[in-house]
PDB file of C-alpha atoms in Angstrom:
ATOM      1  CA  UNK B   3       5.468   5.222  12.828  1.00  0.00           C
ATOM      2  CA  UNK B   4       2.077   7.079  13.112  1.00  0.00           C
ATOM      3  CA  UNK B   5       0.428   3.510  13.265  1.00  0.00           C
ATOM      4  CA  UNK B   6       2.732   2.397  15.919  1.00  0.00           C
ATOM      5  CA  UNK B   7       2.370   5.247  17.902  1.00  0.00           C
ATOM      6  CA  UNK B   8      -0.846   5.134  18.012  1.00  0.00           C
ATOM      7  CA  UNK B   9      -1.260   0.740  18.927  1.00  0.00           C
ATOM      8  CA  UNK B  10      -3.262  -0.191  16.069  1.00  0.00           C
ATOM      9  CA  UNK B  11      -1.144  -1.753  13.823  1.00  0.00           C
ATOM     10  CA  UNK B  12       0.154  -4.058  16.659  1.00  0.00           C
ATOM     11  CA  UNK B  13      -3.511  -4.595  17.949  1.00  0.00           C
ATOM     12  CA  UNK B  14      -4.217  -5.798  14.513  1.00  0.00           C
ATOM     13  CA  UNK B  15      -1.237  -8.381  14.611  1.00  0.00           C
ATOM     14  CA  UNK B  16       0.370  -6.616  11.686  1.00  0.00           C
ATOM     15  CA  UNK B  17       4.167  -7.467  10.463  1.00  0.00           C
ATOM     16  CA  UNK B  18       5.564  -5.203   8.660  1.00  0.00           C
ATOM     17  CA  UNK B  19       8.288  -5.874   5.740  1.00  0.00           C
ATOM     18  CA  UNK B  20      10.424  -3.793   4.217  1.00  0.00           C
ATOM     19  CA  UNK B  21      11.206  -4.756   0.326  1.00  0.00           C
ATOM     20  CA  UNK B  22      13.821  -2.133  -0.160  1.00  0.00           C
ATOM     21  CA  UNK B  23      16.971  -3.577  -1.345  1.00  0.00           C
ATOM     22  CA  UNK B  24      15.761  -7.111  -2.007  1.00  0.00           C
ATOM     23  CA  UNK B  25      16.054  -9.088  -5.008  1.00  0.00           C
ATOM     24  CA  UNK B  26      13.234  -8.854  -7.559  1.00  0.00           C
ATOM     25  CA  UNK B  27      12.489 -12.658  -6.551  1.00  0.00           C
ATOM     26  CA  UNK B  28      12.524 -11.534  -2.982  1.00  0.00           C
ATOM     27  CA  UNK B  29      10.140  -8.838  -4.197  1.00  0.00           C
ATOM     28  CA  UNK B  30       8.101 -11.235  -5.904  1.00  0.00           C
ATOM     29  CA  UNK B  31       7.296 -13.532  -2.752  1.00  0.00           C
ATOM     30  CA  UNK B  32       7.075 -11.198  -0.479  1.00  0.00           C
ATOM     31  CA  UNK B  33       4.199  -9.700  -2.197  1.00  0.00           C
ATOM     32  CA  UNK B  34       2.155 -12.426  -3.252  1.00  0.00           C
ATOM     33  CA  UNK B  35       2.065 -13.161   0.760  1.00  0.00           C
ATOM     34  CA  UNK B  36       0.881  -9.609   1.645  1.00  0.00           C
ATOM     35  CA  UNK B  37      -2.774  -8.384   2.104  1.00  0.00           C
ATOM     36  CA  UNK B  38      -1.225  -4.240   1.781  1.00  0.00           C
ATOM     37  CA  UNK B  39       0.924  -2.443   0.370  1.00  0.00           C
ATOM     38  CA  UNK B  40       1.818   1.013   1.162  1.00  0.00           C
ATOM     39  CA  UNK B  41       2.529   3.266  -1.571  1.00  0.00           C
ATOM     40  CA  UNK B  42       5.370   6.217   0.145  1.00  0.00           C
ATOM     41  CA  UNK B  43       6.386   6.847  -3.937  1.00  0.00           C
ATOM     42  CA  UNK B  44       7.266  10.386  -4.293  1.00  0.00           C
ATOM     43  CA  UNK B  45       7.978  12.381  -7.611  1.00  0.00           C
ATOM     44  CA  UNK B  46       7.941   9.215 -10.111  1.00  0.00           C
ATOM     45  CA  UNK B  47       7.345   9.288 -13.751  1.00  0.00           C
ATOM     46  CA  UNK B  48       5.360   6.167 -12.999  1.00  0.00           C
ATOM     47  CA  UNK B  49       5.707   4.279  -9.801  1.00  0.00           C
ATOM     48  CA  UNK B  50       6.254   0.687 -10.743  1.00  0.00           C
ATOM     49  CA  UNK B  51       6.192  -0.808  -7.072  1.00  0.00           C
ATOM     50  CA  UNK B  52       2.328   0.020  -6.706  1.00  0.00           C
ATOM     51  CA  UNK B  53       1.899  -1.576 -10.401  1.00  0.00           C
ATOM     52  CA  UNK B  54       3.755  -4.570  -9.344  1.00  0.00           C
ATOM     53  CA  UNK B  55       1.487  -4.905  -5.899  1.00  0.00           C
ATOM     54  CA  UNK B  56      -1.486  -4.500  -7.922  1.00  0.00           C
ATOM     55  CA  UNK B  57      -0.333  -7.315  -9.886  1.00  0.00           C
ATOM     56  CA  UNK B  58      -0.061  -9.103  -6.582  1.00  0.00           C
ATOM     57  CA  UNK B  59      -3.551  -8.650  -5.828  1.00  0.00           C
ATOM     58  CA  UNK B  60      -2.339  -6.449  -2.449  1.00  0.00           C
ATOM     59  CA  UNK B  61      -4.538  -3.801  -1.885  1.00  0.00           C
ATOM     60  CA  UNK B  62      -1.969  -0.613  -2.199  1.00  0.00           C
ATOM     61  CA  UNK B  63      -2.956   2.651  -0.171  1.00  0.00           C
ATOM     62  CA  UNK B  64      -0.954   5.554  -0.011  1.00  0.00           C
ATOM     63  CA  UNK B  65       0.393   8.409  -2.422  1.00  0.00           C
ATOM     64  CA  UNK B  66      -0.182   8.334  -6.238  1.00  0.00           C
ATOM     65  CA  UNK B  67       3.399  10.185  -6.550  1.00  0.00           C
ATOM     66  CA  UNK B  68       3.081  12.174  -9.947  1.00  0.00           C
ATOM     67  CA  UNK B  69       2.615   9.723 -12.839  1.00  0.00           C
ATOM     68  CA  UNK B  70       0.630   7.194 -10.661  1.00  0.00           C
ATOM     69  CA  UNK B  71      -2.019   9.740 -11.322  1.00  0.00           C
ATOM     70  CA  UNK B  72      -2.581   7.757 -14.551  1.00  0.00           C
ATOM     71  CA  UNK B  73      -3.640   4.933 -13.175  1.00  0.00           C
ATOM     72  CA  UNK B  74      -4.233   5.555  -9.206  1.00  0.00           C
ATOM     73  CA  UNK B  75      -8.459   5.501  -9.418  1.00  0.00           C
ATOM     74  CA  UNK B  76     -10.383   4.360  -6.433  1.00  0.00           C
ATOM     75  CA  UNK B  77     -11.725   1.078  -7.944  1.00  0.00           C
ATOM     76  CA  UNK B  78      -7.722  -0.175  -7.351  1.00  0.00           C
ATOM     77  CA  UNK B  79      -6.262   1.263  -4.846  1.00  0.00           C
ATOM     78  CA  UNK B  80      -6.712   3.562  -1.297  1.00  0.00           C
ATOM     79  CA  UNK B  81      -5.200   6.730  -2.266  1.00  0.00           C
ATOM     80  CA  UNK B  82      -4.177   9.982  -0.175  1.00  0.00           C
ATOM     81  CA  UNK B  83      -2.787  13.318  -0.856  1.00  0.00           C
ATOM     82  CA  UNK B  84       1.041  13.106  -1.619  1.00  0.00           C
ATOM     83  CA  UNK B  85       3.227  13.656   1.250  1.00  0.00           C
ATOM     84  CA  UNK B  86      -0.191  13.621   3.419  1.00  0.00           C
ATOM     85  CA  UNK B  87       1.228  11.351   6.659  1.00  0.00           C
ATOM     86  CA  UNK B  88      -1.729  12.202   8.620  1.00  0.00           C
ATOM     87  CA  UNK B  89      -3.917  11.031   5.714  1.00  0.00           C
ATOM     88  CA  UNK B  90      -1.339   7.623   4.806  1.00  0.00           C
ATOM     89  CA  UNK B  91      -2.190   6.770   8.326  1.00  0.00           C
ATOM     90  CA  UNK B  92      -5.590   7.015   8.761  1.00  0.00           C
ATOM     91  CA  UNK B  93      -6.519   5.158   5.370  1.00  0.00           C
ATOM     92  CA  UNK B  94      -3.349   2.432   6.154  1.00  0.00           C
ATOM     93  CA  UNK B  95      -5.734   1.901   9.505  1.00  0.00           C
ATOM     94  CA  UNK B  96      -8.739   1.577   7.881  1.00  0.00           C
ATOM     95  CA  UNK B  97      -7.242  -0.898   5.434  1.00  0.00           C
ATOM     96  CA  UNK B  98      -5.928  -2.581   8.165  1.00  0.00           C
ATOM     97  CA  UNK B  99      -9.107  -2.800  10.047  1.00  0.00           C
ATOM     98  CA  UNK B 100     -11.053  -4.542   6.887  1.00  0.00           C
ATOM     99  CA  UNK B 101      -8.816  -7.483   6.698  1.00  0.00           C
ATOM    100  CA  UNK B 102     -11.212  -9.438   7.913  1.00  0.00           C
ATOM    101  CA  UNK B 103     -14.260  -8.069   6.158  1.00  0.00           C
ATOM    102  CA  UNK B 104     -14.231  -9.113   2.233  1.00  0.00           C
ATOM    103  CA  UNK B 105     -16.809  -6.559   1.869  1.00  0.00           C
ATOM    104  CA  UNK B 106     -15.072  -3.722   2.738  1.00  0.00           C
ATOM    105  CA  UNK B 107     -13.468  -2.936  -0.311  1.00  0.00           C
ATOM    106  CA  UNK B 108     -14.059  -3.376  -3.585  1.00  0.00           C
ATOM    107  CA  UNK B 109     -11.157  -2.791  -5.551  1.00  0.00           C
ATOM    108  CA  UNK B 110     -10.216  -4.301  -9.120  1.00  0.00           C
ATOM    109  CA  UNK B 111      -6.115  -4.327  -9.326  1.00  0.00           C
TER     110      UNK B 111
END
């Protein structure tokens, strides 16, 4: 909502899709089309939807959530303060903004 508020994320041409509730083949597909994926995990023992992006080869950014902490570093991943909005969005728009640059990160999922 931050994003949207604000114009970039439709500047950018960005769809967003929400996985909740779909099947894990849904799941599956829909992340080995995405570039992102943005971690909103709170209070896991280990967040297996950021494991499964990384997987994906999506570039996650968001909160660690707790147990992520074990394997959130910032060779794999763009990662904020939990329950940091201000800080989701700002790093979700820079993401966003090096789509187009392969140089822009260099992270190792």
């Amino acid at each position: 909502g931050l994003l949207a508020a604000e114009g970039s994320a439709k500047a950018a041409g960005v769809s967003w899709l929400l996985i909740d509730g779909m099947r894990r083949e849904q799941v599956a597909a829909a992340l080995h089309k995405a570039h992102i994926f943005v971690s909103t995990s709170r209070f896991e023992g280990l967040g297996l939807p950021p494991l499964e992006a990384m997987a994906s080869r999506c570039l996650v950014v968001g909160f660690a959530a707790g147990g992520g902490l074990d394997y959130a570093l910032p060779g794999n991943g763009v990662w904020v303060p939990d329950e940091d909005p201000w800080a989701l969005a700002m790093a979700l728009k820079e993401a966003i903004a090096g789509l187009n640059d392969p140089g822009c990160f260099d992270f190792h999922p």
